[in-house]
Short mmCIF file of N, CA and C in Angstrom, two decimals:
data_model
loop_
_atom_site.label_atom_id
_atom_site.label_comp_id
_atom_site.label_asym_id
_atom_site.label_seq_id
_atom_site.Cartn_x
_atom_site.Cartn_y
_atom_site.Cartn_z
N MET L 1 -44.58 -1.47 227.53
CA MET L 1 -44.85 -0.37 226.64
C MET L 1 -44.04 -0.53 225.36
N THR L 2 -44.66 -0.24 224.24
CA THR L 2 -44.01 -0.34 222.94
C THR L 2 -42.93 0.74 222.80
N GLN L 3 -41.77 0.34 222.29
CA GLN L 3 -40.70 1.28 222.02
C GLN L 3 -40.88 1.81 220.60
N VAL L 4 -40.91 3.14 220.47
CA VAL L 4 -41.16 3.76 219.18
C VAL L 4 -40.08 4.80 218.89
N THR L 5 -39.71 4.86 217.62
CA THR L 5 -38.82 5.92 217.16
C THR L 5 -39.54 6.70 216.07
N PHE L 6 -39.11 7.93 215.87
CA PHE L 6 -39.61 8.74 214.77
C PHE L 6 -38.40 9.35 214.08
N LYS L 7 -38.20 8.99 212.83
CA LYS L 7 -36.99 9.36 212.10
C LYS L 7 -35.75 8.89 212.87
N ASN L 8 -35.87 7.68 213.40
CA ASN L 8 -34.82 6.97 214.14
C ASN L 8 -34.46 7.58 215.50
N SER L 9 -35.22 8.57 215.97
CA SER L 9 -35.01 9.13 217.31
C SER L 9 -36.08 8.58 218.25
N PRO L 10 -35.69 8.07 219.42
CA PRO L 10 -36.68 7.54 220.36
C PRO L 10 -37.67 8.60 220.80
N VAL L 11 -38.93 8.19 220.95
CA VAL L 11 -39.97 9.07 221.46
C VAL L 11 -40.67 8.38 222.62
N THR L 12 -41.26 9.19 223.49
CA THR L 12 -42.00 8.70 224.64
C THR L 12 -43.48 8.70 224.31
N LEU L 13 -44.14 7.55 224.50
CA LEU L 13 -45.57 7.48 224.28
C LEU L 13 -46.31 7.75 225.58
N LEU L 14 -47.27 8.66 225.53
CA LEU L 14 -48.08 9.00 226.69
C LEU L 14 -49.40 8.25 226.65
N GLY L 15 -49.93 7.96 227.82
CA GLY L 15 -51.20 7.27 227.93
C GLY L 15 -50.99 5.78 228.08
N GLU L 16 -52.09 5.09 228.34
CA GLU L 16 -52.03 3.64 228.52
C GLU L 16 -52.44 2.95 227.23
N GLN L 17 -51.58 2.11 226.71
CA GLN L 17 -51.86 1.44 225.44
C GLN L 17 -52.96 0.41 225.62
N VAL L 18 -53.88 0.41 224.66
CA VAL L 18 -54.98 -0.55 224.71
C VAL L 18 -54.49 -1.93 224.29
N LYS L 19 -55.12 -2.93 224.79
CA LYS L 19 -54.73 -4.32 224.53
C LYS L 19 -55.85 -5.05 223.80
N GLU L 20 -55.45 -5.99 222.97
CA GLU L 20 -56.43 -6.84 222.31
C GLU L 20 -57.24 -7.59 223.38
N GLY L 21 -58.53 -7.73 223.11
CA GLY L 21 -59.41 -8.43 224.03
C GLY L 21 -60.10 -7.53 225.04
N THR L 22 -59.68 -6.27 225.13
CA THR L 22 -60.31 -5.33 226.05
C THR L 22 -61.35 -4.48 225.31
N VAL L 23 -62.16 -3.78 226.07
CA VAL L 23 -63.11 -2.85 225.48
C VAL L 23 -62.37 -1.54 225.21
N ALA L 24 -62.54 -1.02 224.02
CA ALA L 24 -61.84 0.21 223.63
C ALA L 24 -62.33 1.39 224.46
N PRO L 25 -61.42 2.25 224.87
CA PRO L 25 -61.83 3.43 225.63
C PRO L 25 -62.49 4.46 224.72
N ASP L 26 -63.34 5.26 225.30
CA ASP L 26 -63.99 6.33 224.55
C ASP L 26 -62.98 7.45 224.29
N PHE L 27 -63.33 8.34 223.40
CA PHE L 27 -62.49 9.50 223.09
C PHE L 27 -63.38 10.61 222.57
N SER L 28 -62.83 11.81 222.52
CA SER L 28 -63.54 12.98 222.01
C SER L 28 -62.61 13.72 221.06
N VAL L 29 -62.99 13.78 219.78
CA VAL L 29 -62.18 14.39 218.73
C VAL L 29 -63.07 15.33 217.91
N LEU L 30 -62.45 16.04 216.97
CA LEU L 30 -63.22 16.96 216.14
C LEU L 30 -63.31 16.45 214.71
N ALA L 31 -64.51 16.55 214.15
CA ALA L 31 -64.72 16.25 212.74
C ALA L 31 -64.30 17.47 211.92
N ASN L 32 -64.27 17.33 210.62
CA ASN L 32 -63.84 18.43 209.75
C ASN L 32 -64.74 19.66 209.86
N ASP L 33 -65.99 19.47 210.28
CA ASP L 33 -66.90 20.61 210.46
C ASP L 33 -66.87 21.16 211.89
N LEU L 34 -65.89 20.72 212.69
CA LEU L 34 -65.66 21.13 214.08
C LEU L 34 -66.65 20.54 215.07
N SER L 35 -67.52 19.63 214.63
CA SER L 35 -68.40 18.96 215.57
C SER L 35 -67.59 17.94 216.36
N VAL L 36 -68.02 17.67 217.58
CA VAL L 36 -67.36 16.70 218.44
C VAL L 36 -67.83 15.31 218.07
N ARG L 37 -66.88 14.41 217.92
CA ARG L 37 -67.20 13.01 217.62
C ARG L 37 -66.59 12.13 218.71
N THR L 38 -67.31 11.08 219.07
CA THR L 38 -66.85 10.13 220.08
C THR L 38 -66.99 8.72 219.50
N LEU L 39 -66.50 7.76 220.23
CA LEU L 39 -66.62 6.37 219.81
C LEU L 39 -68.09 5.98 219.62
N ALA L 40 -68.97 6.54 220.43
CA ALA L 40 -70.40 6.23 220.35
C ALA L 40 -71.01 6.61 219.00
N ASP L 41 -70.41 7.56 218.30
CA ASP L 41 -70.92 7.95 216.98
C ASP L 41 -70.81 6.83 215.96
N PHE L 42 -70.02 5.82 216.26
CA PHE L 42 -69.81 4.71 215.33
C PHE L 42 -70.36 3.41 215.92
N GLU L 43 -71.27 3.55 216.87
CA GLU L 43 -71.86 2.40 217.57
C GLU L 43 -72.48 1.41 216.59
N GLY L 44 -72.25 0.13 216.86
CA GLY L 44 -72.83 -0.92 216.05
C GLY L 44 -72.07 -1.22 214.77
N LYS L 45 -70.99 -0.52 214.53
CA LYS L 45 -70.17 -0.75 213.34
C LYS L 45 -68.82 -1.34 213.73
N LYS L 46 -68.27 -2.13 212.83
CA LYS L 46 -66.89 -2.57 212.97
C LYS L 46 -66.04 -1.36 212.59
N LYS L 47 -64.90 -1.19 213.28
CA LYS L 47 -64.09 0.00 213.06
C LYS L 47 -62.63 -0.36 212.83
N LEU L 48 -62.05 0.24 211.78
CA LEU L 48 -60.62 0.21 211.59
C LEU L 48 -60.17 1.65 211.81
N ILE L 49 -59.44 1.87 212.91
CA ILE L 49 -58.95 3.21 213.24
C ILE L 49 -57.49 3.28 212.83
N SER L 50 -57.25 4.10 211.82
CA SER L 50 -55.92 4.30 211.26
C SER L 50 -55.39 5.61 211.84
N VAL L 51 -54.29 5.52 212.56
CA VAL L 51 -53.74 6.68 213.26
C VAL L 51 -52.45 7.10 212.57
N VAL L 52 -52.36 8.39 212.23
CA VAL L 52 -51.20 8.90 211.50
C VAL L 52 -50.68 10.18 212.16
N PRO L 53 -49.37 10.43 212.06
CA PRO L 53 -48.83 11.69 212.59
C PRO L 53 -49.40 12.92 211.88
N SER L 54 -49.46 12.90 210.54
CA SER L 54 -50.03 14.01 209.78
C SER L 54 -50.46 13.50 208.42
N VAL L 55 -51.74 13.66 208.12
CA VAL L 55 -52.30 13.13 206.88
C VAL L 55 -51.63 13.74 205.64
N ASP L 56 -51.01 14.89 205.79
CA ASP L 56 -50.44 15.61 204.66
C ASP L 56 -48.96 15.28 204.42
N THR L 57 -48.57 14.05 204.74
CA THR L 57 -47.21 13.58 204.46
C THR L 57 -47.32 12.28 203.66
N GLY L 58 -46.23 11.88 203.02
CA GLY L 58 -46.26 10.75 202.10
C GLY L 58 -46.80 9.44 202.65
N VAL L 59 -46.19 8.93 203.71
CA VAL L 59 -46.61 7.63 204.26
C VAL L 59 -48.02 7.73 204.84
N CYS L 60 -48.32 8.83 205.51
CA CYS L 60 -49.64 8.99 206.12
C CYS L 60 -50.73 9.07 205.06
N SER L 61 -50.44 9.78 203.98
CA SER L 61 -51.37 9.89 202.87
C SER L 61 -51.62 8.52 202.25
N GLN L 62 -50.55 7.77 202.04
CA GLN L 62 -50.67 6.42 201.47
C GLN L 62 -51.46 5.51 202.41
N GLN L 63 -51.20 5.63 203.71
CA GLN L 63 -51.90 4.79 204.69
C GLN L 63 -53.40 5.09 204.65
N THR L 64 -53.75 6.36 204.62
CA THR L 64 -55.16 6.75 204.61
C THR L 64 -55.84 6.22 203.35
N ARG L 65 -55.21 6.40 202.22
CA ARG L 65 -55.78 5.91 200.95
C ARG L 65 -55.91 4.39 200.95
N ARG L 66 -54.83 3.71 201.35
CA ARG L 66 -54.81 2.25 201.23
C ARG L 66 -55.86 1.59 202.13
N PHE L 67 -55.96 2.03 203.38
CA PHE L 67 -56.97 1.42 204.24
C PHE L 67 -58.38 1.69 203.71
N ASN L 68 -58.61 2.88 203.19
CA ASN L 68 -59.94 3.17 202.64
C ASN L 68 -60.22 2.34 201.39
N GLU L 69 -59.22 2.10 200.57
CA GLU L 69 -59.40 1.26 199.38
C GLU L 69 -59.63 -0.20 199.76
N GLN L 70 -58.85 -0.71 200.71
CA GLN L 70 -58.91 -2.14 201.03
C GLN L 70 -60.07 -2.51 201.95
N ALA L 71 -60.54 -1.58 202.74
CA ALA L 71 -61.56 -1.94 203.74
C ALA L 71 -62.92 -1.31 203.49
N SER L 72 -63.04 -0.50 202.45
CA SER L 72 -64.31 0.20 202.23
C SER L 72 -65.46 -0.73 201.87
N ASP L 73 -65.16 -1.92 201.39
CA ASP L 73 -66.22 -2.84 201.01
C ASP L 73 -66.56 -3.86 202.11
N VAL L 74 -65.94 -3.72 203.28
CA VAL L 74 -66.26 -4.63 204.38
C VAL L 74 -67.62 -4.24 204.95
N GLU L 75 -68.51 -5.21 205.00
CA GLU L 75 -69.88 -4.96 205.44
C GLU L 75 -69.92 -4.44 206.87
N ASN L 76 -70.73 -3.41 207.08
CA ASN L 76 -70.97 -2.81 208.40
C ASN L 76 -69.68 -2.32 209.07
N ALA L 77 -68.78 -1.78 208.26
CA ALA L 77 -67.50 -1.30 208.80
C ALA L 77 -67.27 0.16 208.40
N VAL L 78 -66.49 0.83 209.21
CA VAL L 78 -66.08 2.20 208.92
C VAL L 78 -64.57 2.30 209.12
N VAL L 79 -63.92 3.04 208.23
CA VAL L 79 -62.49 3.31 208.37
C VAL L 79 -62.36 4.76 208.83
N ILE L 80 -61.68 4.94 209.94
CA ILE L 80 -61.51 6.27 210.54
C ILE L 80 -60.02 6.59 210.58
N THR L 81 -59.65 7.76 210.09
CA THR L 81 -58.27 8.21 210.21
C THR L 81 -58.23 9.32 211.25
N ILE L 82 -57.33 9.17 212.22
CA ILE L 82 -57.19 10.17 213.28
C ILE L 82 -55.75 10.68 213.28
N SER L 83 -55.63 12.01 213.34
CA SER L 83 -54.32 12.67 213.45
C SER L 83 -54.49 13.93 214.29
N CYS L 84 -53.38 14.61 214.52
CA CYS L 84 -53.44 15.89 215.23
C CYS L 84 -53.51 17.08 214.27
N ASP L 85 -53.68 16.80 212.99
CA ASP L 85 -53.87 17.88 212.03
C ASP L 85 -55.12 18.67 212.40
N LEU L 86 -55.13 19.95 212.08
CA LEU L 86 -56.34 20.74 212.28
C LEU L 86 -57.45 20.21 211.38
N PRO L 87 -58.70 20.29 211.82
CA PRO L 87 -59.80 19.81 210.99
C PRO L 87 -59.83 20.47 209.61
N PHE L 88 -59.46 21.74 209.53
CA PHE L 88 -59.45 22.44 208.24
C PHE L 88 -58.42 21.81 207.29
N ALA L 89 -57.26 21.47 207.83
CA ALA L 89 -56.21 20.84 207.02
C ALA L 89 -56.65 19.46 206.54
N GLN L 90 -57.33 18.72 207.41
CA GLN L 90 -57.82 17.40 207.01
C GLN L 90 -58.83 17.53 205.88
N ALA L 91 -59.75 18.48 206.01
CA ALA L 91 -60.76 18.68 204.97
C ALA L 91 -60.11 19.10 203.65
N LYS L 92 -59.13 19.97 203.74
CA LYS L 92 -58.43 20.43 202.53
C LYS L 92 -57.69 19.25 201.88
N TRP L 93 -57.06 18.40 202.67
CA TRP L 93 -56.37 17.24 202.14
C TRP L 93 -57.35 16.31 201.43
N CYS L 94 -58.48 16.03 202.07
CA CYS L 94 -59.48 15.14 201.46
C CYS L 94 -59.96 15.72 200.13
N ALA L 95 -60.25 17.02 200.09
CA ALA L 95 -60.72 17.66 198.86
C ALA L 95 -59.65 17.62 197.78
N ALA L 96 -58.42 17.92 198.14
CA ALA L 96 -57.32 17.94 197.17
C ALA L 96 -57.04 16.55 196.60
N ASN L 97 -57.37 15.51 197.36
CA ASN L 97 -57.11 14.15 196.94
C ASN L 97 -58.35 13.45 196.40
N GLY L 98 -59.46 14.18 196.28
CA GLY L 98 -60.67 13.62 195.72
C GLY L 98 -61.31 12.54 196.57
N LEU L 99 -61.14 12.62 197.87
CA LEU L 99 -61.69 11.62 198.78
C LEU L 99 -62.87 12.21 199.55
N GLU L 100 -64.06 11.92 199.09
CA GLU L 100 -65.25 12.51 199.69
C GLU L 100 -65.81 11.72 200.86
N ASN L 101 -65.56 10.43 200.90
CA ASN L 101 -66.18 9.59 201.93
C ASN L 101 -65.21 9.12 203.00
N VAL L 102 -64.04 9.72 203.06
CA VAL L 102 -63.06 9.34 204.07
C VAL L 102 -63.41 10.05 205.38
N VAL L 103 -63.42 9.30 206.48
CA VAL L 103 -63.68 9.89 207.79
C VAL L 103 -62.33 10.27 208.40
N THR L 104 -62.07 11.58 208.48
CA THR L 104 -60.85 12.06 209.15
C THR L 104 -61.28 12.84 210.38
N LEU L 105 -60.62 12.56 211.49
CA LEU L 105 -60.93 13.20 212.76
C LEU L 105 -59.66 13.77 213.36
N SER L 106 -59.80 14.90 214.03
CA SER L 106 -58.65 15.61 214.60
C SER L 106 -58.60 15.48 216.11
N ASP L 107 -57.43 15.11 216.59
CA ASP L 107 -57.18 14.98 218.03
C ASP L 107 -56.33 16.16 218.54
N HIS L 108 -56.27 17.23 217.76
CA HIS L 108 -55.37 18.33 218.09
C HIS L 108 -55.77 19.07 219.37
N LYS L 109 -57.07 19.12 219.67
CA LYS L 109 -57.55 19.96 220.76
C LYS L 109 -57.03 19.53 222.12
N ASP L 110 -57.28 18.29 222.50
CA ASP L 110 -56.85 17.87 223.85
C ASP L 110 -56.21 16.49 223.90
N LEU L 111 -55.90 15.93 222.74
CA LEU L 111 -55.24 14.61 222.66
C LEU L 111 -56.02 13.51 223.38
N SER L 112 -57.33 13.61 223.34
CA SER L 112 -58.18 12.64 224.01
C SER L 112 -57.98 11.23 223.47
N PHE L 113 -58.00 11.09 222.15
CA PHE L 113 -57.80 9.76 221.57
C PHE L 113 -56.39 9.26 221.89
N GLY L 114 -55.40 10.07 221.57
CA GLY L 114 -54.00 9.65 221.74
C GLY L 114 -53.66 9.24 223.15
N THR L 115 -54.17 9.97 224.12
CA THR L 115 -53.91 9.64 225.52
C THR L 115 -54.65 8.37 225.93
N SER L 116 -55.90 8.24 225.48
CA SER L 116 -56.71 7.07 225.83
C SER L 116 -56.17 5.78 225.23
N TYR L 117 -55.50 5.89 224.07
CA TYR L 117 -54.99 4.72 223.37
C TYR L 117 -53.48 4.56 223.51
N GLY L 118 -52.83 5.48 224.21
CA GLY L 118 -51.39 5.37 224.50
C GLY L 118 -50.49 5.63 223.31
N VAL L 119 -50.88 6.57 222.44
CA VAL L 119 -50.09 6.79 221.22
C VAL L 119 -49.66 8.25 221.01
N VAL L 120 -49.67 9.06 222.05
CA VAL L 120 -49.18 10.43 221.92
C VAL L 120 -47.65 10.41 222.02
N MET L 121 -47.00 10.94 220.99
CA MET L 121 -45.54 11.08 221.04
C MET L 121 -45.25 12.40 221.76
N GLU L 122 -44.84 12.30 223.01
CA GLU L 122 -44.67 13.46 223.87
C GLU L 122 -43.78 14.54 223.24
N GLU L 123 -42.67 14.14 222.70
CA GLU L 123 -41.69 15.10 222.19
C GLU L 123 -42.20 15.89 220.98
N LEU L 124 -43.15 15.32 220.25
CA LEU L 124 -43.62 15.95 219.02
C LEU L 124 -45.06 16.46 219.09
N ARG L 125 -45.79 16.05 220.12
CA ARG L 125 -47.22 16.33 220.26
C ARG L 125 -47.99 15.89 219.01
N LEU L 126 -47.59 14.74 218.52
CA LEU L 126 -48.25 14.09 217.39
C LEU L 126 -48.62 12.67 217.82
N LEU L 127 -49.46 12.02 217.03
CA LEU L 127 -49.83 10.64 217.33
C LEU L 127 -48.89 9.69 216.61
N ALA L 128 -48.54 8.61 217.29
CA ALA L 128 -47.69 7.57 216.70
C ALA L 128 -48.50 6.77 215.68
N ARG L 129 -47.85 6.42 214.60
CA ARG L 129 -48.53 5.62 213.58
C ARG L 129 -48.99 4.30 214.20
N SER L 130 -50.28 4.04 214.08
CA SER L 130 -50.84 2.85 214.71
C SER L 130 -52.16 2.49 214.05
N VAL L 131 -52.65 1.29 214.37
CA VAL L 131 -53.91 0.80 213.83
C VAL L 131 -54.63 0.05 214.93
N PHE L 132 -55.93 0.30 215.04
CA PHE L 132 -56.76 -0.40 216.01
C PHE L 132 -58.00 -0.90 215.28
N VAL L 133 -58.32 -2.16 215.45
CA VAL L 133 -59.54 -2.72 214.86
C VAL L 133 -60.45 -3.11 216.02
N LEU L 134 -61.69 -2.60 215.94
CA LEU L 134 -62.69 -2.84 216.98
C LEU L 134 -63.90 -3.54 216.37
N ASP L 135 -64.48 -4.46 217.11
CA ASP L 135 -65.70 -5.09 216.60
C ASP L 135 -66.89 -4.17 216.84
N ASP L 136 -68.08 -4.61 216.50
CA ASP L 136 -69.26 -3.75 216.61
C ASP L 136 -69.66 -3.48 218.05
N SER L 137 -69.04 -4.15 219.01
CA SER L 137 -69.26 -3.90 220.44
C SER L 137 -68.09 -3.15 221.07
N ASN L 138 -67.16 -2.69 220.25
CA ASN L 138 -65.96 -1.94 220.66
C ASN L 138 -64.92 -2.79 221.39
N LYS L 139 -64.98 -4.09 221.19
CA LYS L 139 -63.91 -4.95 221.70
C LYS L 139 -62.73 -4.80 220.74
N VAL L 140 -61.55 -4.63 221.30
CA VAL L 140 -60.33 -4.48 220.50
C VAL L 140 -59.91 -5.86 220.02
N VAL L 141 -59.88 -6.04 218.70
CA VAL L 141 -59.51 -7.34 218.15
C VAL L 141 -58.12 -7.32 217.49
N TYR L 142 -57.57 -6.12 217.28
CA TYR L 142 -56.25 -6.02 216.65
C TYR L 142 -55.64 -4.67 217.00
N THR L 143 -54.34 -4.68 217.31
CA THR L 143 -53.60 -3.43 217.52
C THR L 143 -52.24 -3.55 216.88
N GLU L 144 -51.77 -2.43 216.38
CA GLU L 144 -50.38 -2.34 215.92
C GLU L 144 -49.92 -0.92 216.17
N ILE L 145 -48.83 -0.78 216.91
CA ILE L 145 -48.15 0.49 217.03
C ILE L 145 -46.84 0.31 216.28
N VAL L 146 -46.69 1.03 215.19
CA VAL L 146 -45.54 0.86 214.30
C VAL L 146 -44.29 1.35 215.01
N SER L 147 -43.27 0.51 215.06
CA SER L 147 -42.08 0.82 215.87
C SER L 147 -41.27 1.99 215.34
N GLU L 148 -41.26 2.22 214.03
CA GLU L 148 -40.61 3.40 213.45
C GLU L 148 -41.70 4.22 212.77
N GLY L 149 -41.89 5.43 213.26
CA GLY L 149 -43.01 6.27 212.82
C GLY L 149 -43.07 6.60 211.35
N THR L 150 -41.97 6.41 210.63
CA THR L 150 -42.00 6.70 209.20
C THR L 150 -42.21 5.44 208.35
N ASP L 151 -42.39 4.29 209.01
CA ASP L 151 -42.66 3.03 208.31
C ASP L 151 -44.17 2.82 208.15
N HIS L 152 -44.54 1.96 207.23
CA HIS L 152 -45.94 1.61 207.01
C HIS L 152 -46.40 0.56 208.03
N PRO L 153 -47.69 0.56 208.35
CA PRO L 153 -48.24 -0.53 209.18
C PRO L 153 -48.41 -1.78 208.32
N ASP L 154 -48.80 -2.87 208.96
CA ASP L 154 -49.09 -4.11 208.24
C ASP L 154 -50.54 -4.04 207.77
N TYR L 155 -50.72 -3.54 206.56
CA TYR L 155 -52.07 -3.34 206.01
C TYR L 155 -52.85 -4.64 205.95
N ASP L 156 -52.22 -5.68 205.45
CA ASP L 156 -52.92 -6.94 205.26
C ASP L 156 -53.45 -7.52 206.57
N LYS L 157 -52.62 -7.50 207.61
CA LYS L 157 -53.07 -8.04 208.90
C LYS L 157 -54.25 -7.24 209.46
N ALA L 158 -54.18 -5.93 209.36
CA ALA L 158 -55.26 -5.09 209.89
C ALA L 158 -56.57 -5.32 209.14
N VAL L 159 -56.50 -5.35 207.83
CA VAL L 159 -57.70 -5.55 207.03
C VAL L 159 -58.26 -6.95 207.24
N GLU L 160 -57.38 -7.94 207.35
CA GLU L 160 -57.84 -9.31 207.63
C GLU L 160 -58.54 -9.37 208.99
N ALA L 161 -58.01 -8.67 209.98
CA ALA L 161 -58.66 -8.63 211.31
C ALA L 161 -60.06 -8.04 211.20
N LEU L 162 -60.20 -6.98 210.41
CA LEU L 162 -61.51 -6.35 210.23
C LEU L 162 -62.47 -7.31 209.52
N LYS L 163 -62.00 -7.97 208.49
CA LYS L 163 -62.85 -8.88 207.71
C LYS L 163 -63.24 -10.12 208.51
N SER L 164 -62.40 -10.51 209.48
CA SER L 164 -62.66 -11.74 210.23
C SER L 164 -63.67 -11.57 211.36
N ILE L 165 -64.08 -10.34 211.61
CA ILE L 165 -65.04 -10.09 212.70
C ILE L 165 -66.41 -10.57 212.28
#
């Protein structure tokens, strides 16, 4: 299991972490309009899933913007940002930042994504900063769980993994 800190304090990750080469587990999250979204909603697309503790903080905001800028032109791909923020807060953040085509999904209801992917920080009830790249058949081709929750992920490696599919 990956050791993670948040603001230099150790946190416990709940759930089983997904591994490269396996089929990604399904999940159930909420879209900004409160509709339920699952992995099947993105069937047939390559996926870069960017996971952040809260989209309305500096590093998380930068991560969401950067992945969308760097990967938006990858053919047949979608960039998804998942956090435990309320769907209303995610929609407000997107509007305030002029991002109309960003897919933000909320795991606040039952932590389905976080538990399925092993990234729930138990002590904070937030998701650990992480990145998962899935091919169009939902095979996991890249994972990164950032060891310090306030640090940035390796953007270049994640985007390269998406482009190489």
